[in-house]
Short mmCIF file of C-alpha atoms in Angstrom, two decimals:
data_model
loop_
_atom_site.label_atom_id
_atom_site.label_comp_id
_atom_site.label_asym_id
_atom_site.label_seq_id
_atom_site.Cartn_x
_atom_site.Cartn_y
_atom_site.Cartn_z
CA GLY B 231 -12.16 1.53 -16.21
CA ALA B 232 -8.88 2.05 -14.39
CA GLY B 233 -7.87 -0.42 -11.73
CA VAL B 234 -6.28 0.19 -8.35
CA SER B 235 -3.03 2.09 -8.69
CA GLN B 236 -0.16 2.28 -6.22
CA SER B 237 2.98 4.35 -6.01
CA PRO B 238 5.86 4.06 -5.92
CA SER B 239 6.32 0.65 -7.53
CA ASN B 240 9.55 0.16 -5.65
CA LYS B 241 11.05 1.92 -2.67
CA VAL B 242 14.49 1.44 -1.15
CA THR B 243 15.13 3.19 2.12
CA GLU B 244 17.55 3.16 4.99
CA LYS B 245 16.71 1.78 8.38
CA GLY B 246 15.20 4.47 10.58
CA LYS B 247 13.74 6.56 7.76
CA ASP B 248 10.02 7.18 7.28
CA VAL B 249 8.23 6.08 4.10
CA GLU B 250 4.86 6.88 2.56
CA LEU B 251 3.05 4.53 0.22
CA ARG B 252 0.11 5.69 -1.85
CA CYS B 253 -3.00 3.90 -3.08
CA ASP B 254 -5.62 5.19 -5.51
CA PRO B 255 -8.68 2.89 -5.47
CA ILE B 256 -11.09 2.11 -8.26
CA SER B 257 -13.49 4.99 -8.77
CA GLY B 258 -16.69 4.46 -6.81
CA HIS B 259 -15.21 1.88 -4.46
CA THR B 260 -15.82 3.01 -0.91
CA ALA B 261 -13.91 0.22 0.83
CA LEU B 262 -10.11 0.22 0.86
CA TYR B 263 -7.70 -2.31 2.35
CA TRP B 264 -3.97 -2.48 2.96
CA TYR B 265 -2.17 -5.83 3.13
CA ARG B 266 1.47 -6.81 3.53
CA GLN B 267 3.10 -9.76 1.77
CA SER B 268 6.45 -10.87 3.09
CA LEU B 269 8.71 -12.96 0.85
CA GLY B 270 7.13 -16.33 0.11
CA GLN B 271 4.14 -15.69 2.35
CA GLY B 272 0.46 -15.06 1.99
CA LEU B 273 -1.10 -11.68 2.55
CA GLU B 274 -1.38 -10.18 6.03
CA PHE B 275 -4.17 -7.69 6.68
CA LEU B 276 -3.12 -4.28 7.95
CA ILE B 277 -5.99 -1.79 7.87
CA TYR B 278 -9.46 -1.24 6.39
CA PHE B 279 -11.37 1.92 5.50
CA GLN B 280 -15.07 2.07 4.71
CA GLY B 281 -16.57 5.38 3.72
CA ASN B 282 -16.54 7.83 6.59
CA SER B 283 -16.47 5.18 9.29
CA ALA B 284 -13.57 4.83 11.71
CA PRO B 285 -10.92 2.59 10.16
CA ASP B 286 -10.32 -0.97 11.31
CA LYS B 287 -6.70 -0.84 12.44
CA SER B 288 -6.65 -4.29 14.01
CA GLY B 289 -3.95 -5.62 11.66
CA LEU B 290 -1.34 -2.90 12.12
CA PRO B 291 1.77 -4.62 13.55
CA SER B 292 3.05 -1.68 15.58
CA ASP B 293 2.46 2.00 16.28
CA ARG B 294 5.08 2.81 13.66
CA PHE B 295 2.42 2.01 11.06
CA SER B 296 -0.41 4.40 10.29
CA ALA B 297 -2.71 5.14 7.41
CA GLU B 298 -5.14 7.78 6.37
CA ARG B 299 -7.67 8.18 3.65
CA THR B 300 -8.46 11.66 2.46
CA GLY B 301 -11.79 12.53 0.89
CA GLY B 302 -12.85 8.93 0.86
CA SER B 303 -10.53 8.14 -2.04
CA VAL B 304 -6.73 8.12 -2.01
CA SER B 305 -5.01 6.46 0.93
CA THR B 306 -1.49 6.80 2.30
CA LEU B 307 0.24 4.17 4.41
CA THR B 308 3.05 5.60 6.50
CA ILE B 309 5.77 3.58 8.16
CA GLN B 310 7.88 5.53 10.62
CA ARG B 311 11.42 4.60 11.66
CA THR B 312 11.53 1.70 9.23
CA GLN B 313 13.10 -1.58 10.26
CA GLN B 314 14.55 -4.31 8.07
CA GLU B 315 11.63 -6.60 8.94
CA ASP B 316 9.31 -4.06 7.28
CA SER B 317 10.73 -5.14 3.91
CA ALA B 318 7.80 -6.61 2.00
CA VAL B 319 5.32 -5.94 -0.76
CA TYR B 320 2.50 -3.67 0.38
CA LEU B 321 -0.71 -4.30 -1.50
CA CYS B 322 -3.78 -2.13 -1.60
CA ALA B 323 -7.25 -3.38 -2.53
CA SER B 324 -10.63 -1.75 -2.99
CA SER B 325 -14.17 -2.99 -3.21
CA PHE B 326 -17.71 -1.78 -3.68
CA PRO B 327 -19.69 -2.92 -0.65
CA SER B 328 -22.21 -5.56 -1.63
CA GLY B 329 -22.90 -6.83 1.83
CA GLY B 330 -20.39 -8.63 4.01
CA PHE B 331 -18.72 -11.78 2.87
CA GLN B 332 -19.70 -11.44 -0.78
CA GLU B 333 -17.49 -8.45 -1.53
CA THR B 334 -14.76 -9.02 -4.07
CA GLN B 335 -11.57 -7.08 -3.44
CA TYR B 336 -9.56 -5.83 -6.39
CA PHE B 337 -5.86 -5.37 -5.86
CA GLY B 338 -3.27 -2.94 -7.07
CA PRO B 339 0.20 -3.93 -8.32
CA GLY B 340 1.80 -3.32 -4.93
CA THR B 341 4.78 -1.37 -3.65
CA ARG B 342 7.97 -3.35 -3.04
CA LEU B 343 9.69 -1.89 0.00
CA LEU B 344 13.28 -2.74 0.82
CA VAL B 345 14.77 -1.44 4.04
CA LEU B 346 18.57 -1.56 4.10
CA ALA A 230 -5.29 -21.97 13.97
CA GLN A 231 -4.90 -21.22 10.31
CA LYS A 232 -8.13 -20.17 8.68
CA ILE A 233 -6.91 -21.12 5.19
CA THR A 234 -4.57 -24.02 4.46
CA GLN A 235 -2.92 -24.69 1.14
CA THR A 236 -0.81 -27.82 1.46
CA GLN A 237 0.81 -27.76 -1.98
CA PRO A 238 3.75 -25.35 -2.10
CA GLY A 239 4.32 -26.20 -5.76
CA MET A 240 2.52 -28.01 -8.54
CA PHE A 241 3.45 -28.94 -12.09
CA VAL A 242 1.04 -29.59 -14.93
CA GLN A 243 1.47 -30.38 -18.58
CA GLU A 244 0.11 -27.82 -20.98
CA LYS A 245 -3.51 -28.56 -21.99
CA GLU A 246 -4.06 -30.81 -18.97
CA ALA A 247 -6.28 -30.04 -15.98
CA VAL A 248 -4.92 -29.35 -12.51
CA THR A 249 -6.47 -29.12 -9.05
CA LEU A 250 -5.11 -26.77 -6.40
CA ASP A 251 -6.16 -27.68 -2.87
CA CYS A 252 -7.60 -25.37 -0.24
CA THR A 253 -9.16 -26.15 3.10
CA TYR A 254 -10.65 -23.61 5.46
CA ASP A 255 -11.59 -23.33 9.09
CA THR A 256 -14.49 -21.25 10.34
CA SER A 257 -17.47 -21.53 12.65
CA ASP A 258 -19.22 -18.68 10.86
CA PRO A 259 -22.16 -20.01 8.78
CA SER A 260 -21.79 -17.11 6.35
CA TYR A 261 -18.55 -16.87 4.44
CA GLY A 262 -17.13 -16.32 1.01
CA LEU A 263 -14.24 -18.14 -0.59
CA PHE A 264 -12.01 -16.54 -3.21
CA TRP A 265 -9.16 -17.58 -5.44
CA TYR A 266 -6.56 -15.12 -6.68
CA LYS A 267 -3.73 -15.51 -9.18
CA GLN A 268 -0.45 -13.69 -8.64
CA PRO A 269 1.87 -13.71 -11.65
CA SER A 270 5.50 -12.70 -11.34
CA SER A 271 4.46 -9.08 -11.86
CA GLY A 272 2.99 -9.19 -8.35
CA GLU A 273 -0.58 -8.07 -8.93
CA MET A 274 -3.33 -10.16 -7.34
CA ILE A 275 -5.91 -11.08 -9.96
CA PHE A 276 -9.36 -12.19 -8.83
CA LEU A 277 -10.38 -15.49 -10.42
CA ILE A 278 -13.48 -16.95 -8.81
CA TYR A 279 -15.84 -16.65 -5.84
CA GLN A 280 -17.98 -19.18 -3.94
CA GLY A 281 -20.46 -18.24 -1.23
CA SER A 282 -21.21 -20.54 1.66
CA TYR A 283 -24.89 -20.68 0.75
CA ASP A 284 -24.36 -21.29 -2.95
CA GLN A 285 -25.85 -24.59 -4.01
CA GLN A 286 -23.78 -25.02 -7.13
CA ASN A 287 -20.05 -24.94 -7.68
CA ALA A 288 -18.80 -21.68 -9.15
CA THR A 289 -17.36 -21.63 -12.65
CA GLU A 290 -15.59 -18.87 -14.59
CA GLY A 291 -14.32 -19.90 -17.98
CA ARG A 292 -11.52 -22.46 -17.45
CA TYR A 293 -11.73 -22.05 -13.68
CA SER A 294 -14.09 -23.99 -11.48
CA LEU A 295 -14.32 -24.32 -7.74
CA ASN A 296 -14.91 -27.76 -6.25
CA PHE A 297 -16.79 -26.74 -3.09
CA GLN A 298 -17.23 -29.49 -0.52
CA LYS A 299 -18.84 -27.78 2.45
CA ALA A 300 -18.86 -30.74 4.81
CA ARG A 301 -15.13 -31.25 4.25
CA LYS A 302 -14.49 -27.48 4.37
CA SER A 303 -12.59 -27.61 1.13
CA ALA A 304 -12.66 -25.26 -1.84
CA ASN A 305 -10.31 -26.62 -4.46
CA LEU A 306 -9.60 -24.69 -7.64
CA VAL A 307 -9.70 -26.65 -10.88
CA ILE A 308 -8.00 -25.18 -13.94
CA SER A 309 -8.88 -26.96 -17.15
CA ALA A 310 -6.82 -26.97 -20.36
CA SER A 311 -3.78 -25.38 -18.70
CA GLN A 312 -1.90 -22.72 -20.62
CA LEU A 313 1.65 -21.44 -20.23
CA GLY A 314 0.23 -18.16 -18.96
CA ASP A 315 -1.33 -19.97 -16.02
CA SER A 316 2.11 -20.30 -14.42
CA ALA A 317 1.82 -18.19 -11.28
CA MET A 318 1.16 -18.26 -7.53
CA TYR A 319 -2.41 -19.07 -6.59
CA PHE A 320 -3.94 -17.97 -3.30
CA CYS A 321 -7.10 -19.16 -1.63
CA ALA A 322 -8.82 -16.65 0.66
CA MET A 323 -11.88 -16.40 2.87
CA ARG A 324 -14.01 -13.64 4.25
CA GLU A 325 -16.33 -14.31 7.17
CA GLY A 326 -19.72 -12.67 7.32
CA GLN A 327 -20.65 -12.52 10.98
CA THR A 328 -17.45 -12.30 13.00
CA GLY A 329 -16.96 -8.64 12.29
CA ALA A 330 -13.64 -9.14 10.53
CA ASN A 331 -13.52 -7.01 7.43
CA ASN A 332 -10.51 -8.53 5.76
CA LEU A 333 -9.70 -11.55 3.66
CA PHE A 334 -7.72 -14.36 5.27
CA PHE A 335 -5.19 -15.82 2.85
CA GLY A 336 -3.39 -19.12 2.56
CA THR A 337 0.32 -19.35 1.86
CA GLY A 338 -0.25 -20.07 -1.80
CA THR A 339 0.61 -22.70 -4.39
CA ARG A 340 3.11 -22.06 -7.15
CA LEU A 341 1.84 -23.59 -10.39
CA THR A 342 4.22 -24.28 -13.23
CA VAL A 343 2.81 -25.24 -16.62
CA ILE A 344 5.19 -27.38 -18.64
CA PRO A 345 5.15 -27.05 -22.45
#
């Protein structure tokens, strides 16, 4: 079946503008994650959604970052008043809950954000 | 403290040879899962192999095997019979089962280059 999809693939924006990044998880996957990967670095957790539960926002770096998930499927990550340090690849992952630490997350291709 | 440490920024291997990519982890949680992902230049994170903390045997998936040494807290990835298509970044990651954290913790990665 189809994997995790993300759009846009690339986004160039000016400092101070807002951006929206979209993630469409694998069908049937109730868990959805957003990560950020800065150049040459590992992945940094941002936010986690599981079904209808309140999201885990513990990784969001500032209040300029927010995310929502509508209908338990598609998710949008919004960055307000973008800064140059927000430039990174934003990766979305989804998983089917199998119980805690055993869940395998499947990733999308990412959105490369460049803030000028 | 870093939860996942990958000490090899870059590795080279001759085509058809085997290579070991190192990963050590730090957790006090008795329940955890260890994952390896491959990230080619296209940017997508591809799941390779999983090892659970209670698994008695080392995980294997085709040419990939995980050398799990629990007492040393290491989870090295072994790639046998390297192919040119194995050239990529490789990330080790961990998910803890009892701390309440929902996300994967990633290392900084190892760039593998397969030489023809």
